[in-house]
Short mmCIF file of C-alpha atoms and ligand atoms in Angstrom, two decimals:
data_model
loop_
_atom_site.label_atom_id
_atom_site.label_comp_id
_atom_site.label_asym_id
_atom_site.label_seq_id
_atom_site.Cartn_x
_atom_site.Cartn_y
_atom_site.Cartn_z
CA MET A 16 131.52 127.10 -44.41
CA PRO A 17 132.07 130.41 -42.57
CA HIS A 18 128.82 132.21 -41.99
CA SER A 19 129.19 135.92 -41.53
CA ILE A 20 128.72 138.98 -43.69
CA ASN A 21 132.03 140.13 -45.30
CA GLY A 22 133.88 137.51 -43.26
CA ASP A 23 132.97 139.25 -39.98
CA VAL A 24 131.68 137.30 -37.03
CA LYS A 25 128.50 139.00 -35.85
CA ILE A 26 127.10 138.44 -32.37
CA ALA A 27 123.85 140.02 -31.18
CA VAL A 28 123.04 140.45 -27.48
CA LEU A 29 119.30 140.97 -26.89
CA GLY A 30 118.71 142.53 -23.48
CA ALA A 31 122.16 144.13 -23.65
CA ALA A 32 121.37 146.94 -21.20
CA GLY A 33 120.55 144.55 -18.34
CA GLY A 34 122.71 143.10 -15.60
CA ILE A 35 123.85 140.08 -17.62
CA GLY A 36 123.72 141.93 -20.95
CA GLN A 37 126.14 144.68 -19.87
CA SER A 38 128.73 142.39 -18.29
CA LEU A 39 128.50 139.90 -21.16
CA SER A 40 128.90 142.70 -23.72
CA LEU A 41 131.95 143.98 -21.82
CA LEU A 42 133.54 140.52 -21.97
CA LEU A 43 132.75 140.17 -25.68
CA LYS A 44 134.19 143.62 -26.43
CA THR A 45 137.36 143.09 -24.41
CA GLN A 46 138.09 139.38 -24.95
CA LEU A 47 136.69 138.24 -28.28
CA THR A 48 139.55 139.34 -30.56
CA ARG A 49 141.86 136.79 -28.92
CA GLU A 50 139.51 134.01 -30.09
CA LEU A 51 139.46 135.14 -33.71
CA PRO A 52 141.80 133.86 -36.42
CA ASN A 53 144.00 136.48 -38.15
CA HIS A 54 142.22 138.96 -40.40
CA ARG A 55 138.80 138.15 -38.99
CA HIS A 56 136.79 140.88 -37.38
CA ALA A 57 133.92 140.80 -34.87
CA GLN A 58 130.80 142.94 -34.77
CA LEU A 59 128.77 143.23 -31.60
CA ALA A 60 125.12 144.27 -32.04
CA LEU A 61 123.60 145.35 -28.72
CA TYR A 62 119.80 145.50 -28.60
CA ASP A 63 117.44 146.40 -25.75
CA VAL A 64 113.94 147.85 -25.42
CA ASN A 65 115.42 150.35 -22.96
CA ALA A 66 116.59 152.87 -25.55
CA ASP A 67 118.64 155.29 -23.44
CA ALA A 68 120.31 152.51 -21.52
CA VAL A 69 121.42 150.56 -24.59
CA ARG A 70 122.68 153.67 -26.37
CA GLY A 71 124.72 154.46 -23.27
CA VAL A 72 126.14 150.95 -22.99
CA ALA A 73 127.10 150.90 -26.70
CA ALA A 74 128.75 154.34 -26.53
CA ASP A 75 130.62 153.43 -23.35
CA LEU A 76 131.92 150.07 -24.68
CA SER A 77 132.91 151.56 -28.05
CA HIS A 78 135.64 153.60 -26.26
CA ILE A 79 137.50 150.40 -25.31
CA ASP A 80 140.61 149.84 -27.44
CA THR A 81 139.90 146.49 -29.11
CA GLY A 82 138.99 145.80 -32.73
CA VAL A 83 135.48 144.57 -31.91
CA THR A 84 132.92 146.97 -33.43
CA VAL A 85 130.02 147.82 -31.11
CA THR A 86 126.65 149.18 -32.29
CA GLY A 87 123.58 149.84 -30.17
CA TYR A 88 120.00 149.26 -31.40
CA GLU A 89 116.79 150.04 -29.58
CA GLY A 90 113.01 149.83 -29.90
CA ASP A 91 111.91 148.74 -33.40
CA ARG A 92 115.51 148.34 -34.67
CA ILE A 93 115.81 144.67 -33.64
CA GLY A 94 115.88 143.64 -37.34
CA GLU A 95 119.07 145.65 -37.93
CA ALA A 96 120.65 144.08 -34.85
CA LEU A 97 119.78 140.57 -36.04
CA GLU A 98 120.60 140.92 -39.75
CA GLY A 99 123.48 138.55 -40.66
CA THR A 100 124.16 137.35 -37.11
CA ASP A 101 126.04 134.14 -36.41
CA ILE A 102 125.13 133.99 -32.71
CA VAL A 103 122.18 135.52 -30.89
CA LEU A 104 122.56 135.65 -27.11
CA ILE A 105 119.29 136.29 -25.25
CA PRO A 106 119.42 137.57 -21.66
CA ALA A 107 116.24 139.66 -22.25
CA GLY A 108 113.66 139.26 -19.52
CA VAL A 109 112.78 139.78 -15.90
CA PRO A 110 114.98 138.31 -13.13
CA ARG A 111 113.79 136.85 -9.78
CA LYS A 112 113.35 138.62 -6.47
CA PRO A 113 113.60 136.86 -3.07
CA GLY A 114 110.63 134.53 -2.51
CA MET A 115 110.10 133.91 -6.24
CA THR A 116 110.87 130.75 -8.21
CA ARG A 117 112.12 130.86 -11.78
CA GLU A 118 108.74 129.43 -12.83
CA ASP A 119 107.08 132.62 -11.49
CA LEU A 120 108.79 134.44 -14.39
CA LEU A 121 107.27 132.22 -17.07
CA VAL A 122 104.30 134.25 -18.28
CA VAL A 123 106.08 137.59 -18.53
CA ASN A 124 109.31 136.20 -20.01
CA ALA A 125 107.47 133.91 -22.46
CA LYS A 126 105.91 137.00 -24.05
CA ILE A 127 109.34 138.57 -24.48
CA VAL A 128 110.90 135.37 -25.84
CA LYS A 129 108.03 134.78 -28.30
CA SER A 130 108.36 138.27 -29.71
CA ILE A 131 112.14 137.83 -29.99
CA GLY A 132 111.59 134.43 -31.68
CA SER A 133 109.32 136.04 -34.22
CA SER A 134 111.98 138.69 -35.02
CA ILE A 135 114.68 136.02 -35.31
CA ALA A 136 112.52 134.06 -37.77
CA GLN A 137 112.02 137.24 -39.81
CA HIS A 138 115.57 138.60 -39.83
CA CYS A 139 118.05 135.74 -39.32
CA ASP A 140 119.15 132.98 -41.64
CA LEU A 141 117.74 129.97 -39.77
CA ASN A 142 120.15 127.68 -41.58
CA LYS A 143 123.15 129.38 -40.03
CA VAL A 144 122.36 131.25 -36.81
CA PHE A 145 122.92 129.77 -33.33
CA ILE A 146 120.38 130.95 -30.76
CA LEU A 147 121.59 130.87 -27.14
CA LEU A 148 118.83 131.44 -24.61
CA ILE A 149 119.65 132.67 -21.10
CA SER A 150 116.29 134.03 -19.87
CA ASN A 151 114.44 132.04 -17.20
CA PRO A 152 112.76 129.69 -16.71
CA ILE A 153 115.01 127.90 -19.21
CA ASN A 154 113.17 124.57 -18.72
CA SER A 155 109.96 126.09 -20.15
CA LEU A 156 111.27 128.93 -22.34
CA VAL A 157 113.39 126.78 -24.65
CA PRO A 158 110.20 124.89 -25.62
CA VAL A 159 108.41 128.25 -26.04
CA LEU A 160 111.14 129.59 -28.32
CA VAL A 161 111.48 126.38 -30.35
CA LYS A 162 107.70 126.25 -30.87
CA GLU A 163 107.60 129.90 -31.95
CA LEU A 164 110.45 129.44 -34.42
CA GLU A 165 109.01 126.17 -35.80
CA SER A 166 105.66 127.87 -36.41
CA LYS A 167 107.40 130.60 -38.45
CA SER A 168 109.92 128.53 -40.39
CA GLN A 169 108.56 125.30 -41.82
CA GLY A 170 111.15 123.24 -43.64
CA THR A 171 114.14 124.21 -41.49
CA GLN A 172 115.54 122.18 -38.60
CA VAL A 173 115.49 125.22 -36.35
CA GLU A 174 115.07 123.14 -33.17
CA ARG A 175 118.70 122.01 -33.66
CA ARG A 176 119.87 125.65 -33.44
CA VAL A 177 118.21 126.68 -30.15
CA LEU A 178 120.43 126.07 -27.12
CA GLY A 179 119.36 126.72 -23.53
CA LEU A 180 122.32 127.87 -21.45
CA THR A 181 122.88 125.67 -18.40
CA LYS A 182 126.61 126.38 -18.33
CA LEU A 183 126.29 128.30 -15.05
CA ASP A 184 125.40 125.04 -13.27
CA SER A 185 128.65 123.37 -14.31
CA VAL A 186 130.59 126.56 -13.53
CA ARG A 187 129.10 126.49 -10.01
CA ALA A 188 129.67 122.74 -9.62
CA SER A 189 133.30 123.21 -10.53
CA ALA A 190 133.79 126.25 -8.22
CA PHE A 191 131.99 124.71 -5.23
CA LEU A 192 133.79 121.35 -5.60
CA HIS A 193 137.12 123.18 -5.53
CA GLU A 194 136.06 125.08 -2.38
CA VAL A 195 134.97 121.89 -0.61
CA THR A 196 138.09 119.95 -1.65
CA ILE A 197 140.29 122.63 -0.04
CA LYS A 198 138.03 122.92 3.03
CA HIS A 199 138.25 119.17 3.67
CA GLY A 200 142.05 119.38 3.61
CA LEU A 201 142.31 117.35 0.38
CA LYS A 202 144.95 118.40 -2.12
CA PRO A 203 143.26 119.06 -5.51
CA LYS A 204 144.44 116.51 -8.10
CA SER A 205 145.58 119.29 -10.46
CA ASN A 206 145.70 123.09 -10.71
CA THR A 207 142.86 123.06 -13.21
CA LEU A 208 139.41 122.93 -11.64
CA ASP A 209 137.38 119.81 -12.43
CA ASP A 210 134.82 119.80 -15.22
CA VAL A 211 131.67 118.43 -13.62
CA PRO A 212 129.00 117.11 -16.03
CA VAL A 213 125.59 118.57 -15.13
CA VAL A 214 122.51 117.20 -16.91
CA GLY A 215 118.73 117.67 -16.76
CA GLY A 216 117.40 121.23 -16.63
CA HIS A 217 118.11 124.57 -14.95
CA SER A 218 116.01 124.87 -11.81
CA GLY A 219 116.28 123.27 -8.36
CA GLU A 220 116.00 119.47 -8.49
CA THR A 221 116.05 119.43 -12.29
CA ILE A 222 119.76 120.32 -12.03
CA VAL A 223 121.65 117.00 -11.81
CA PRO A 224 125.39 117.40 -11.12
CA LEU A 225 127.36 114.19 -11.69
CA PHE A 226 130.24 114.64 -9.23
CA SER A 227 131.14 110.94 -9.50
CA GLN A 228 132.52 111.77 -12.98
CA ALA A 229 134.89 114.51 -11.73
CA PRO A 230 138.39 113.55 -10.51
CA ASN A 231 137.95 115.24 -7.09
CA GLY A 232 134.22 114.51 -6.80
CA ASN A 233 134.35 110.88 -5.74
CA ARG A 234 136.76 111.56 -2.85
CA LEU A 235 134.01 113.17 -0.74
CA SER A 236 131.91 111.59 2.02
CA GLN A 237 128.24 110.99 1.16
CA ASP A 238 127.22 113.87 3.49
CA ALA A 239 129.65 116.30 1.85
CA LEU A 240 128.51 115.13 -1.58
CA GLU A 241 124.83 115.65 -0.79
CA ALA A 242 125.51 119.15 0.59
CA LEU A 243 127.42 119.99 -2.58
CA VAL A 244 124.62 118.75 -4.84
CA GLN A 245 122.10 120.83 -2.86
CA ARG A 246 124.30 123.93 -3.16
CA VAL A 247 124.59 123.56 -6.95
CA GLN A 248 120.85 122.93 -7.34
CA PHE A 249 119.99 126.03 -5.31
CA GLY A 250 123.02 128.19 -6.14
CA GLY A 251 120.80 130.72 -7.89
CA ASP A 252 118.82 131.28 -4.65
CA GLU A 253 122.08 132.03 -2.81
CA VAL A 254 122.71 135.00 -5.12
CA VAL A 255 119.06 136.15 -5.16
CA ARG A 256 119.10 136.21 -1.32
CA ALA A 257 122.43 138.04 -1.18
CA LYS A 258 121.26 140.70 -3.67
CA ASN A 259 118.12 141.12 -1.56
CA GLY A 260 115.75 142.44 -4.21
CA ALA A 261 118.36 143.83 -6.64
CA GLY A 262 118.09 140.86 -9.02
CA SER A 263 119.76 137.51 -9.55
CA ALA A 264 123.15 136.26 -10.75
CA THR A 265 124.62 138.48 -13.47
CA LEU A 266 128.43 138.39 -13.25
CA CYS A 267 128.93 134.61 -13.03
CA MET A 268 126.26 134.20 -15.72
CA ALA A 269 128.04 136.68 -18.00
CA HIS A 270 131.25 134.69 -17.49
CA ALA A 271 129.43 131.43 -18.33
CA ALA A 272 127.76 132.91 -21.43
CA TYR A 273 130.99 134.48 -22.66
CA THR A 274 132.79 131.13 -22.32
CA VAL A 275 130.07 129.46 -24.37
CA ALA A 276 129.94 132.19 -27.05
CA ALA A 277 133.75 132.09 -27.41
CA SER A 278 133.64 128.30 -27.86
CA PHE A 279 131.53 128.79 -31.03
CA ILE A 280 134.14 130.94 -32.82
CA PRO A 281 136.17 128.04 -34.30
CA LEU A 282 132.94 126.58 -35.72
CA ILE A 283 131.70 129.87 -37.17
CA THR A 284 135.05 130.72 -38.73
CA GLY A 285 135.41 127.25 -40.24
CA GLN A 286 138.49 126.30 -38.15
CA LYS A 287 136.66 123.32 -36.63
CA ARG A 288 133.97 121.04 -37.98
CA SER A 289 132.35 120.62 -34.58
CA ILE A 290 132.50 121.90 -31.02
CA SER A 291 131.17 120.41 -27.80
CA GLY A 292 129.31 121.67 -24.75
CA THR A 293 126.36 120.94 -22.50
CA PHE A 294 123.05 122.58 -23.47
CA TYR A 295 119.35 122.18 -22.77
CA VAL A 296 117.98 121.23 -26.19
CA ALA A 297 115.04 119.79 -28.12
CA LEU A 298 115.38 116.04 -28.64
CA LYS A 299 112.48 115.84 -31.10
CA ASP A 300 111.75 117.69 -34.33
CA ALA A 301 108.57 119.54 -35.31
CA GLN A 302 107.00 116.19 -36.35
CA GLY A 303 107.70 114.67 -32.93
CA GLN A 304 110.50 112.42 -34.23
CA PRO A 305 113.89 112.10 -32.44
CA ILE A 306 116.37 114.54 -34.03
CA ASN A 307 118.90 111.69 -34.47
CA SER A 308 119.81 108.23 -33.22
CA SER A 309 121.61 109.48 -30.09
CA ALA A 310 118.50 111.50 -29.16
CA LYS A 311 116.42 108.34 -29.64
CA ARG A 312 118.73 106.49 -27.22
CA LEU A 313 118.56 109.31 -24.68
CA LEU A 314 114.75 109.54 -24.88
CA GLY A 315 114.62 105.88 -23.85
CA SER A 316 116.38 106.63 -20.56
CA ILE A 317 114.59 109.88 -19.62
CA ASN A 318 110.90 108.88 -19.88
CA ASP A 319 110.66 110.31 -23.44
CA LEU A 320 111.04 113.94 -22.24
CA PRO A 321 111.39 116.07 -25.39
CA TYR A 322 113.91 118.53 -23.83
CA PHE A 323 116.98 117.76 -21.72
CA ALA A 324 120.45 119.17 -20.97
CA VAL A 325 123.26 116.80 -21.90
CA PRO A 326 126.81 117.08 -23.28
CA LEU A 327 126.63 117.20 -27.08
CA GLU A 328 128.41 118.01 -30.32
CA ILE A 329 127.45 120.97 -32.48
CA THR A 330 128.24 121.23 -36.17
CA SER A 331 127.29 123.97 -38.66
CA GLN A 332 123.94 122.10 -38.94
CA GLY A 333 123.28 122.57 -35.20
CA VAL A 334 122.92 119.95 -32.46
CA ASP A 335 124.50 116.69 -33.57
CA GLU A 336 125.63 113.66 -31.54
CA LEU A 337 124.52 113.62 -27.86
CA ASP A 338 126.89 112.10 -25.30
CA THR A 339 124.61 109.64 -23.53
CA SER A 340 127.59 107.94 -21.83
CA VAL A 341 127.41 110.38 -18.89
CA LEU A 342 123.98 108.95 -18.06
CA GLU A 343 125.17 105.37 -18.48
CA ARG A 344 128.00 106.04 -15.97
CA MET A 345 125.73 107.47 -13.22
CA THR A 346 126.01 105.94 -9.74
CA LYS A 347 122.98 104.37 -8.03
CA TYR A 348 122.64 107.53 -5.86
CA GLU A 349 122.70 109.80 -8.93
CA ARG A 350 120.20 107.63 -10.80
CA GLU A 351 117.71 107.07 -7.99
CA ARG A 352 118.01 110.20 -5.85
CA LEU A 353 118.85 112.84 -8.48
CA LEU A 354 117.72 111.78 -11.96
CA ALA A 355 114.35 110.33 -10.91
CA PRO A 356 113.04 113.54 -9.21
CA CYS A 357 114.58 115.64 -11.99
CA LEU A 358 112.50 113.88 -14.65
CA GLY A 359 109.21 114.45 -12.81
CA LYS A 360 109.87 118.17 -12.26
CA LEU A 361 111.26 118.74 -15.74
CA GLU A 362 108.20 117.18 -17.33
CA GLY A 363 106.03 119.83 -15.58
CA GLY A 364 108.28 122.68 -16.74
CA ILE A 365 108.22 121.50 -20.36
CA ARG A 366 104.44 121.04 -20.25
CA ASN A 367 103.98 124.58 -18.87
CA GLY A 368 106.07 126.04 -21.67
CA LEU A 369 104.32 124.09 -24.42
CA SER A 370 100.88 125.09 -23.08
CA LEU A 371 101.49 128.81 -23.72
P1 NAD B 403 117.85 142.61 -16.07
O1 NAD B 403 116.50 143.05 -15.66
O2 NAD B 403 119.03 143.26 -15.41
O3 NAD B 403 118.03 142.78 -17.63
C1 NAD B 403 117.08 142.35 -18.56
C2 NAD B 403 117.14 143.29 -19.75
O4 NAD B 403 116.22 142.79 -20.73
C3 NAD B 403 116.70 144.73 -19.43
O5 NAD B 403 117.70 145.65 -19.88
C4 NAD B 403 115.40 144.91 -20.22
O6 NAD B 403 115.21 146.23 -20.70
C5 NAD B 403 115.64 143.92 -21.36
N1 NAD B 403 114.43 143.53 -22.09
C6 NAD B 403 113.18 143.30 -21.62
N2 NAD B 403 112.36 142.95 -22.64
C7 NAD B 403 113.11 142.94 -23.76
C8 NAD B 403 112.86 142.66 -25.13
N3 NAD B 403 111.64 142.32 -25.56
N4 NAD B 403 113.88 142.76 -26.01
C9 NAD B 403 115.12 143.12 -25.60
N5 NAD B 403 115.43 143.41 -24.32
C10 NAD B 403 114.43 143.32 -23.41
O7 NAD B 403 117.92 141.02 -15.85
P2 NAD B 403 119.22 140.08 -15.78
O8 NAD B 403 119.69 139.99 -14.39
O9 NAD B 403 120.17 140.49 -16.85
O10 NAD B 403 118.56 138.66 -16.13
C11 NAD B 403 117.98 138.41 -17.38
C12 NAD B 403 117.34 137.02 -17.45
O11 NAD B 403 118.35 136.02 -17.34
C13 NAD B 403 116.37 136.73 -16.30
O12 NAD B 403 115.23 136.07 -16.81
C14 NAD B 403 117.15 135.79 -15.39
O13 NAD B 403 116.32 134.96 -14.62
C15 NAD B 403 117.95 135.03 -16.40
N6 NAD B 403 119.14 134.33 -15.90
C16 NAD B 403 119.41 133.09 -16.41
C17 NAD B 403 120.53 132.40 -16.00
C18 NAD B 403 120.84 131.04 -16.58
O14 NAD B 403 121.66 130.31 -16.00
N7 NAD B 403 120.30 130.65 -17.71
C19 NAD B 403 121.38 132.95 -15.04
C20 NAD B 403 121.07 134.21 -14.53
C21 NAD B 403 119.94 134.89 -14.97
C1 LMR B 404 120.80 131.34 -11.58
O1 LMR B 404 120.89 130.11 -11.54
O2 LMR B 404 121.54 132.07 -10.91
C2 LMR B 404 119.81 131.96 -12.51
O3 LMR B 404 118.97 131.00 -13.06
C3 LMR B 404 119.06 133.10 -11.90
C4 LMR B 404 118.08 132.68 -10.82
O4 LMR B 404 116.93 133.12 -10.88
O5 LMR B 404 118.47 131.96 -9.91
#
């Protein structure tokens, strides 16, 4: 069933006046109409605590000649922004500076995410909304947000609707693999860049790129492969260093988030029964039970960690079948040198989030 008010698709961006928020809102305003079926209209609700900035962004974007309606909301107007939304995108929060880890952002961003979670529980229909979290540290904040929503919404399966965005890791893996393929004088196997499955979490060694499952990935020497893995795992630091105190990745993240948001349109408008993508999600429900049989299978191979990023299907009910085959197809190197350290680090990140 389509979900939106009056047949419109409504997308809210919380933190819309920030580096990611502005670029993402620009992409949504300029590109979204081409994703919509005929006679469907999109509303963009831009919310930020920075009142002047968000009013400015909304006014500026509303002069662009597409049919997407843009409205700005500030301060205590978050309820109006959230009312009737199909997708909530959350880039609200503080970014890193050089010398900081994502985990250093946990306490301050957890406060922001909890308060946003409480507003979502109050103003959104938790049986229909999809909640896409961008703010860092993703590994800990998805558990924070899920816990907050579960505490405010007994009887729903809200944990199946919260999706941590790790798309930037596969975007980087794909871009860097292409660069290396060309640099090593190899002819790419096609004009389309490889999709590289990336599982685990979104921070350093918790990021596990599976290059062996990409057409151009298994043509590299072990040294080149290890350098590539390292670059994907620490790609965020590359941008933080280059910006030298002016924040972290915004433009590539906006591209990644737009791609993900656009992929939901066929599901929201009822054109498709399910869509697929890789997200960092809860594998257990509020009672501590696996959300489904594929989650139960996955838990068995990841030391029972309750959150993990893996390719999955999403239906109107939220997270559905998880694609555990990518883990089954891992090479010995990926299993022993990448997955094993990932699990240890990810366990700490989840524990930190759940302790708040
Ligand atoms: P930014 O500082 O440019 O923007 C953040 C915005 O959030 C600001 O406009 C601020 O006013 C707003 N904000 C703060 N508290 C808010 C609240 N309670 N409600 C609504 N808005 C609020 O930061 P940025 O560069 O856009 O990054 C945002 C977050 O995204 C950071 O935590 C960063 O680490 C993270 N990030 C994640 C990924 C990823 O792959 N998941 C990639 C890049 C950045
Ligand atoms: C990234 O991967 O670029 C983001 O998570 C931002 C960061 O802090 O590195």
